Coordinates of C-alpha atoms in Angstrom, one line a residue:
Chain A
X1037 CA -2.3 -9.9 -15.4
X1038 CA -1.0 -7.2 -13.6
X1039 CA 2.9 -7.9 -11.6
X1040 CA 5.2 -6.3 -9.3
X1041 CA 9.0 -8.4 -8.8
X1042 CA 11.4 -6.6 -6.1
X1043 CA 14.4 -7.1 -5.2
X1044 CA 14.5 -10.0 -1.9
X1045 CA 15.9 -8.3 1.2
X1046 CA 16.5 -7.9 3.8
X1047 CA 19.4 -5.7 2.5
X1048 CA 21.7 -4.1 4.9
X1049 CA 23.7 -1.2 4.4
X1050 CA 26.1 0.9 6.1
X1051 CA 25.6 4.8 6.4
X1052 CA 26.3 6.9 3.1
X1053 CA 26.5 3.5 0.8
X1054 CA 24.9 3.5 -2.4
X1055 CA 21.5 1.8 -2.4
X1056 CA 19.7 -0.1 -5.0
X1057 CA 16.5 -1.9 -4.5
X1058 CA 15.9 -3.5 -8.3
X1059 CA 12.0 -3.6 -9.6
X1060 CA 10.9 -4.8 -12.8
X1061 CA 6.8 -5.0 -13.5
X1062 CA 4.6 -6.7 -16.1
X1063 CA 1.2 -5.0 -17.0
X1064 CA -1.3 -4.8 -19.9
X1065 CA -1.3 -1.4 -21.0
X1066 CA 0.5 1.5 -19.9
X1067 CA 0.9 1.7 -15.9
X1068 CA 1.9 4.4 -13.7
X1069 CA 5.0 3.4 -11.6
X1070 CA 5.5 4.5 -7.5
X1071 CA 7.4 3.6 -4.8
X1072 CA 5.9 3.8 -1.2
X1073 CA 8.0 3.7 2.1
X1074 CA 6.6 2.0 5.3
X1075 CA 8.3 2.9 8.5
X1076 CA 8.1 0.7 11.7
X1077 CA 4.6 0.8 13.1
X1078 CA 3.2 3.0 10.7
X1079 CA 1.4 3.1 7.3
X1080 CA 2.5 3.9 3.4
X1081 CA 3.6 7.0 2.5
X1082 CA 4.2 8.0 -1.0
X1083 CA 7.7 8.3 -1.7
X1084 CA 7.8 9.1 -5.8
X1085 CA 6.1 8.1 -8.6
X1086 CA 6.5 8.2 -12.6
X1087 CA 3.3 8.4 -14.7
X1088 CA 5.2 7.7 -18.6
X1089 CA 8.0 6.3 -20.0
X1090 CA 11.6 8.1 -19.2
X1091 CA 9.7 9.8 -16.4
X1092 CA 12.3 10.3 -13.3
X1093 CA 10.4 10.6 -9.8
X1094 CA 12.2 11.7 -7.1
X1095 CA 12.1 13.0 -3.5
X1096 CA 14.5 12.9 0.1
X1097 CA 17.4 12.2 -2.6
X1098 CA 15.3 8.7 -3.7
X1099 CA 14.9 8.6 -7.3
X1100 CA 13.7 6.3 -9.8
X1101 CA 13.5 6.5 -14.1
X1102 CA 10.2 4.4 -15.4
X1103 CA 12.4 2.2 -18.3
X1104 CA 9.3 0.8 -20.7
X1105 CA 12.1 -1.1 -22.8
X1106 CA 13.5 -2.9 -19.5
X1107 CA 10.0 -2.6 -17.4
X1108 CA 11.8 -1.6 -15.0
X1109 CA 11.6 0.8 -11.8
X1110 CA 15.0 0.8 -10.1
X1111 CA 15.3 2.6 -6.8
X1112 CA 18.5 4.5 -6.1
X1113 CA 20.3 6.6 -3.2
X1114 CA 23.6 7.8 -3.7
X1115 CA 24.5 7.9 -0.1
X1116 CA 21.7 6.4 2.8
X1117 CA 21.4 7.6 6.4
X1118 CA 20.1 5.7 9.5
X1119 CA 17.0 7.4 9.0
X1120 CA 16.2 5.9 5.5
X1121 CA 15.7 2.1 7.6
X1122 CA 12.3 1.0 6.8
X1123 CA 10.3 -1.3 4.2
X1124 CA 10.4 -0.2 0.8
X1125 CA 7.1 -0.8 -1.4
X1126 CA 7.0 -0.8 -5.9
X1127 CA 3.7 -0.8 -6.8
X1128 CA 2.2 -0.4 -10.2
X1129 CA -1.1 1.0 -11.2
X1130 CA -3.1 0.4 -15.0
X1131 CA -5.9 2.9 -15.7
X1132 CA -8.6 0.3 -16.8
X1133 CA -11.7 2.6 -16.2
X1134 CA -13.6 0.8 -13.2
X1135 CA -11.0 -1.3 -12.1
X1136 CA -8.1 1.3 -10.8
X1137 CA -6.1 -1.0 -8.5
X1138 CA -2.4 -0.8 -7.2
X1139 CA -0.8 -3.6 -7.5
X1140 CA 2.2 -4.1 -4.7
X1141 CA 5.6 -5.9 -5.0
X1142 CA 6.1 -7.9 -1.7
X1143 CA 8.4 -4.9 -0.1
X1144 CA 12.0 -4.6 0.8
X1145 CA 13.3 -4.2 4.5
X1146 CA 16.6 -1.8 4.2
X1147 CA 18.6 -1.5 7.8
X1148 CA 21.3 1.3 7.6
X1149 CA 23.9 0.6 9.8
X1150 CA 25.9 3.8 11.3
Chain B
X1295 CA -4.8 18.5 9.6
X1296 CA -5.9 16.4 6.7
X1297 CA -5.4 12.8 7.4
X1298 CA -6.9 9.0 7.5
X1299 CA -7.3 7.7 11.1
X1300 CA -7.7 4.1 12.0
X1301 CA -9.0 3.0 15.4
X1302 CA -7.5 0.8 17.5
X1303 CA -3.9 0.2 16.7
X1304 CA -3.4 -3.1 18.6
X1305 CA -7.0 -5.3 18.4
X1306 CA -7.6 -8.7 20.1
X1307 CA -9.8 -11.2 19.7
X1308 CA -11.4 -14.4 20.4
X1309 CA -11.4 -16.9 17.1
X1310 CA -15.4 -17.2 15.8
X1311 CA -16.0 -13.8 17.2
X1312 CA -16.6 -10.8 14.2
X1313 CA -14.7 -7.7 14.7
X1314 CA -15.1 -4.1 12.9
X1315 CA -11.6 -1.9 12.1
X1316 CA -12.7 2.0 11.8
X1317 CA -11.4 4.0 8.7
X1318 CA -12.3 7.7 8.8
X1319 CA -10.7 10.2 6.6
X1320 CA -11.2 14.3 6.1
X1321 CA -9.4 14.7 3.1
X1322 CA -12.8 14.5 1.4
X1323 CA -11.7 11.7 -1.0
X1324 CA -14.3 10.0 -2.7
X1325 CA -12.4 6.9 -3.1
X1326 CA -11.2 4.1 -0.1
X1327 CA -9.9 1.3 -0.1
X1328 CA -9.1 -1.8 2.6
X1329 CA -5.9 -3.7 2.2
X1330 CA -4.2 -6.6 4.4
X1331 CA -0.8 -7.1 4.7
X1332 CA 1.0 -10.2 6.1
X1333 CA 4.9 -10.7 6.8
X1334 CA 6.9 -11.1 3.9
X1335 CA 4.1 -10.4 1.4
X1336 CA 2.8 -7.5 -0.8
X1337 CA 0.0 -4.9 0.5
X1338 CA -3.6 -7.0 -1.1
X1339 CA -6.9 -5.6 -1.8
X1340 CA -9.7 -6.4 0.3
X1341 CA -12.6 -4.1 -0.7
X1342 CA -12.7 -0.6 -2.5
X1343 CA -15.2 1.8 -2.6
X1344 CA -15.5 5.3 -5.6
X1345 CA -18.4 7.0 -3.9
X1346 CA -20.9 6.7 -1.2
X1347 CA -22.6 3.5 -1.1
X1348 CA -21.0 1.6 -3.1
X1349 CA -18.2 -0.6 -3.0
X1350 CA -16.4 -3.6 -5.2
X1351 CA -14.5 -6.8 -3.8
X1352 CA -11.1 -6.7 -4.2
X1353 CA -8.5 -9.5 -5.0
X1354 CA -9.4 -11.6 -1.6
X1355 CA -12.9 -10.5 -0.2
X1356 CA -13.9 -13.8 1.3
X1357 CA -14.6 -13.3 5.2
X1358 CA -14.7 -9.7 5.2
X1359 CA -17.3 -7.5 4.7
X1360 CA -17.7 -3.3 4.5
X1361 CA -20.1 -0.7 4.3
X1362 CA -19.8 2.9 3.0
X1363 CA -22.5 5.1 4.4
X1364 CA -20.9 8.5 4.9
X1365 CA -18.3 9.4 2.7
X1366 CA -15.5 9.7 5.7
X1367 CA -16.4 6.6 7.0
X1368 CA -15.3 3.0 5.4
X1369 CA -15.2 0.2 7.9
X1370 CA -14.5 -3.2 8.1
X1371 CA -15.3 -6.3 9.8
X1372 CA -13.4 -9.1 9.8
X1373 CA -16.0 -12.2 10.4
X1374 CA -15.6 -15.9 11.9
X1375 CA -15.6 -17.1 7.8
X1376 CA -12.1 -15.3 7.7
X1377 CA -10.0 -18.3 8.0
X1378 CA -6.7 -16.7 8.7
X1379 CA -7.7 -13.0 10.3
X1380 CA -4.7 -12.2 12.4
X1381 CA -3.4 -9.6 10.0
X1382 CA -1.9 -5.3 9.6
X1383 CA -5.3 -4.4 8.3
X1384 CA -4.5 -0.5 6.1
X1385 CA -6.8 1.2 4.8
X1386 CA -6.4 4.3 2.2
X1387 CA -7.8 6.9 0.4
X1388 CA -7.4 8.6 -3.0
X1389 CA -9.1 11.9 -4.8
X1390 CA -10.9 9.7 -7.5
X1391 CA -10.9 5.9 -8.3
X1392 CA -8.2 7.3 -11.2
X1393 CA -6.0 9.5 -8.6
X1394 CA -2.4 9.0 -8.8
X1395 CA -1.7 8.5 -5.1
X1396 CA -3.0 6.7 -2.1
X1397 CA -3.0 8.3 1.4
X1398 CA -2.5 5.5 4.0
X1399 CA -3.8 4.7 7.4
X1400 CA -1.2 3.9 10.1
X1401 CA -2.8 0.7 10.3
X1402 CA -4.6 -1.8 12.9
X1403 CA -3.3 -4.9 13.7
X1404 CA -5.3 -7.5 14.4
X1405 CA -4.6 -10.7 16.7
X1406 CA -7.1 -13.1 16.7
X1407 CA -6.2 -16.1 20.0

């Protein structure tokens, strides 16, 4: 079947540190790779997404490169702010015509410290 | 503005009693979808629906049941069979069943005493 692994948090930061949050997936077939953000109180938002192999997503100065030889989706910040403290979501999706599900890691809480 | 609204934000409850979560959305997606999440776990499927009328269980349907009448409209009620209901209940949308990216809810969360 169909997994998401994340990196266990919580992981605390201080402002303008380099972040990491590690994901690594297992899925039959060829999935489409994204990372969704969840602030306090609110919903998932879409933060970026890779669709192929060697695909980098990016967005707010996130990024993350879809590695099919490591099945990995590594998030990565080069320098965090206050703002950026919420739960952090890798999620993997397989196109298996009637049966289009996302599959969710369990989420990583990231507190930036000022 | 485009968006998914969920109604109420903060529900409460007596245990054995059933309880329905609104979902509405105007983005006219054809796809929605129902998801629970608890502390310290992933999001997980509840229900799912492609089109109007119609709709498919998802990875832990037991206790829970939807409808999909209009194609804004996607509730869910949570009934006494649900052995562990208190629960952030989200529920999202997407273009097709095959679109690339969900549109979440801000979510209800539900407190059964």
């Amino acid at each position: 079947g169909n997994s998401v692994t994340q990196m266990e948090g919580p992981v605390t930061l201080s402002e303008e540190a380099f972040l990491t949050i590690n994901c690594t997936y297992t899925a039959t077939g060829y999935p489409s790779l994204f990372w969704y953000v969840q602030y306090p109180g609110e919903g998932l938002q879409l933060l970026l997404k890779a669709t192929k192999a060697d695909d980098k997503g990016s967005n707010k100065g996130f990024e993350a490169t879809y590695r099919k030889e490591t099945t990995s989706f590594h998030l990565e910040k080069g320098s965090v702010q206050v703002s950026d403290s919420a739960v952090y979501f890798c999620a993997l999706k397989v196109s298996n015509f009637g049966n289009e599900k996302l599959t969710f890691g369990t989420g990583t809480r990231l507190t930036i410290i000022p | 503005d485009g968006g998914i609204t969920q109604s109420p934000k903060y529900l409460f409850r007596k245990e054995g009693q059933n309880v329905t979560l609104s979902c509405e959305q105007n983005l006219n997606h054809d796809a929605m979808y129902w998801y629970r999440q608890d502390p310290g776990q992933g999001l997980r499927l509840i229900y799912y629906s492609q089109i109007v009328n119609d709709f498919q269980k998802g990875d832990i349907a037991e206790g829970y049941s939807v409808s999909r009448e209009k194609k804004e409209s996607f509730p869910l009620t949570v009934t006494s069979a649900q052995k562990n209901p208190t629960a952030f209940y989200l529920c999202a949308s997407s273009v097709g069943l095959a679109g690339n990216e969900q549109f979440f809810g801000p979510g209800t969360r539900l407190t059964v005493l």
